[in-house]
CSV table of C-alpha atoms in Angstrom, one decimal:
chain,number,residue,atom,x,y,z
A,1,UNK,CA,22.1,15.5,-41.5
A,2,UNK,CA,19.8,13.1,-39.8
A,3,UNK,CA,22.7,11.1,-38.4
A,4,UNK,CA,24.3,14.2,-37.1
A,5,UNK,CA,21.2,15.1,-35.1
A,6,UNK,CA,20.8,11.6,-33.7
A,7,UNK,CA,24.4,11.6,-32.5
A,8,UNK,CA,23.9,14.9,-30.8
A,9,UNK,CA,20.8,13.6,-29.1
A,10,UNK,CA,22.7,10.5,-28.0
A,11,UNK,CA,25.5,12.6,-26.6
A,12,UNK,CA,23.0,15.0,-24.9
A,13,UNK,CA,21.1,12.1,-23.3
A,14,UNK,CA,24.4,10.5,-22.1
A,15,UNK,CA,25.5,13.8,-20.6
A,16,UNK,CA,22.2,14.3,-18.9
A,17,UNK,CA,22.4,10.8,-17.3
A,18,UNK,CA,26.0,11.5,-16.1
A,19,UNK,CA,24.9,14.9,-14.6
A,20,UNK,CA,22.1,13.2,-12.7
A,21,UNK,CA,24.3,10.4,-11.5
A,22,UNK,CA,26.9,12.9,-10.2
A,23,UNK,CA,24.3,15.0,-8.5
A,24,UNK,CA,22.9,11.9,-6.8
A,25,UNK,CA,26.4,10.7,-5.7
A,26,UNK,CA,27.3,14.2,-4.3
A,27,UNK,CA,24.0,14.4,-2.4
A,28,UNK,CA,24.5,10.8,-1.1
A,29,UNK,CA,28.0,11.4,0.0
A,30,UNK,CA,27.1,14.7,1.8
A,31,UNK,CA,24.5,13.0,4.0
A,32,UNK,CA,25.7,11.8,7.3
A,33,UNK,CA,26.0,8.0,7.7
A,34,UNK,CA,24.0,8.3,10.9
A,35,UNK,CA,21.3,10.2,9.1
A,36,UNK,CA,21.2,7.6,6.3
A,37,UNK,CA,20.8,4.9,9.0
A,38,UNK,CA,18.0,6.8,10.7
A,39,UNK,CA,16.2,7.3,7.4
A,40,UNK,CA,16.6,3.6,6.5
A,41,UNK,CA,15.3,2.5,9.9
A,42,UNK,CA,12.3,4.9,9.5
A,43,UNK,CA,11.5,3.3,6.1
A,44,UNK,CA,11.7,-0.1,7.7
A,45,UNK,CA,9.2,1.0,10.4
A,46,UNK,CA,6.8,2.4,7.8
A,47,UNK,CA,7.0,-0.7,5.7
A,48,UNK,CA,6.3,-2.9,8.8
A,49,UNK,CA,3.3,-0.6,9.8
A,50,UNK,CA,1.8,-1.2,6.3
A,51,UNK,CA,2.3,-4.9,6.7
A,52,UNK,CA,0.6,-4.9,10.0
A,53,UNK,CA,-2.4,-2.8,8.7
A,54,UNK,CA,-2.8,-5.3,5.8
A,55,UNK,CA,-2.7,-8.2,8.3
A,56,UNK,CA,-5.3,-6.6,10.5
A,57,UNK,CA,-7.6,-6.0,7.5
A,58,UNK,CA,-7.2,-9.7,6.4
A,59,UNK,CA,-8.0,-10.9,9.9
A,60,UNK,CA,-11.1,-8.7,10.1
A,61,UNK,CA,-12.2,-10.1,6.7
A,62,UNK,CA,-11.7,-13.7,8.0
A,63,UNK,CA,-13.6,-12.9,11.2
A,64,UNK,CA,-16.5,-11.3,9.2
A,65,UNK,CA,-16.6,-14.3,6.8
A,66,UNK,CA,-16.7,-16.7,9.7
A,67,UNK,CA,-19.6,-14.8,11.3
A,68,UNK,CA,-21.4,-14.8,8.0
A,69,UNK,CA,-21.2,-18.5,7.8
A,70,UNK,CA,-22.6,-18.8,11.3
A,71,UNK,CA,-25.5,-16.5,10.4
A,72,UNK,CA,-26.2,-18.6,7.3
A,73,UNK,CA,-26.3,-21.7,9.3
A,74,UNK,CA,-28.8,-20.1,11.6
A,75,UNK,CA,-30.7,-18.7,8.6
A,76,UNK,CA,-30.8,-15.1,9.9
A,77,UNK,CA,-31.4,-13.4,6.5
A,78,UNK,CA,-31.7,-9.9,7.8
A,79,UNK,CA,-28.2,-9.9,9.4
A,80,UNK,CA,-26.7,-11.9,6.5
A,81,UNK,CA,-27.1,-8.8,4.2
A,82,UNK,CA,-25.4,-6.5,6.6
A,83,UNK,CA,-22.5,-8.9,7.0
A,84,UNK,CA,-22.2,-9.4,3.3
A,85,UNK,CA,-22.0,-5.6,2.8
A,86,UNK,CA,-19.4,-5.3,5.5
A,87,UNK,CA,-17.3,-8.1,3.9
A,88,UNK,CA,-17.5,-6.3,0.6
A,89,UNK,CA,-16.3,-3.1,2.2
A,90,UNK,CA,-13.4,-4.8,3.9
A,91,UNK,CA,-12.4,-6.5,0.6
A,92,UNK,CA,-12.5,-3.1,-1.2
A,93,UNK,CA,-10.4,-1.5,1.5
A,94,UNK,CA,-7.9,-4.5,1.4
A,95,UNK,CA,-7.7,-4.3,-2.4
A,96,UNK,CA,-7.1,-0.5,-2.3
A,97,UNK,CA,-4.5,-0.9,0.5
A,98,UNK,CA,-2.6,-3.5,-1.5
A,99,UNK,CA,-2.7,-1.4,-4.6
A,100,UNK,CA,-1.6,1.8,-2.9
A,101,UNK,CA,0.8,0.1,-0.4
A,102,UNK,CA,-0.9,1.4,2.7
A,103,UNK,CA,-4.0,0.4,4.5
A,104,UNK,CA,-4.4,3.9,6.0
A,105,UNK,CA,-4.9,5.4,2.5
A,106,UNK,CA,-7.9,3.1,1.9
A,107,UNK,CA,-11.3,4.5,2.3
A,108,UNK,CA,-12.6,4.5,5.9
A,109,UNK,CA,-15.1,1.8,6.7
A,110,UNK,CA,-18.8,2.8,7.0
A,111,UNK,CA,-20.7,2.1,10.1
A,112,UNK,CA,-22.4,-1.3,10.1
A,113,UNK,CA,-24.4,-3.3,12.5
A,114,UNK,CA,-22.4,-5.9,14.4
A,115,UNK,CA,-24.1,-8.7,16.1
A,116,UNK,CA,-22.8,-10.8,18.9
A,117,UNK,CA,-23.5,-14.5,18.7
C-alpha cells in the first residue's frame, strides 16, 4: 500500500513539472522576439544601474575614510566622531545594498556634518 502511494506521488510530481514546463514554453513562444529583446535590454540596464550605485557607495566610503585619516593626523577629535559615524552609515548602506542587490533599497543616509579641509 505504501509503495502504491509513493508511486502516485512520484507520477503526480512528474506531471506537475511537465505542466509547468509546457506552460512556460507556451508563454515564452507567444512573446514577441522584439519584446524579449527589449525586456533583456531593460534587465541589463537595471543591473548596470545597481553596479553604478554600488560603485558610488564604495567611492563615498573611500573618500570619507581618507578624510577621517586627515582629521586624525590633525587631531581634530570633535570632527573625527562625526566622520566615524558617517563611515559606519555608508558601510551599513553598502552592506544592505549588496545583500539586497540594489543600493537604492538601502536606508537613506542621515544628515551629517561635512567639513572642508
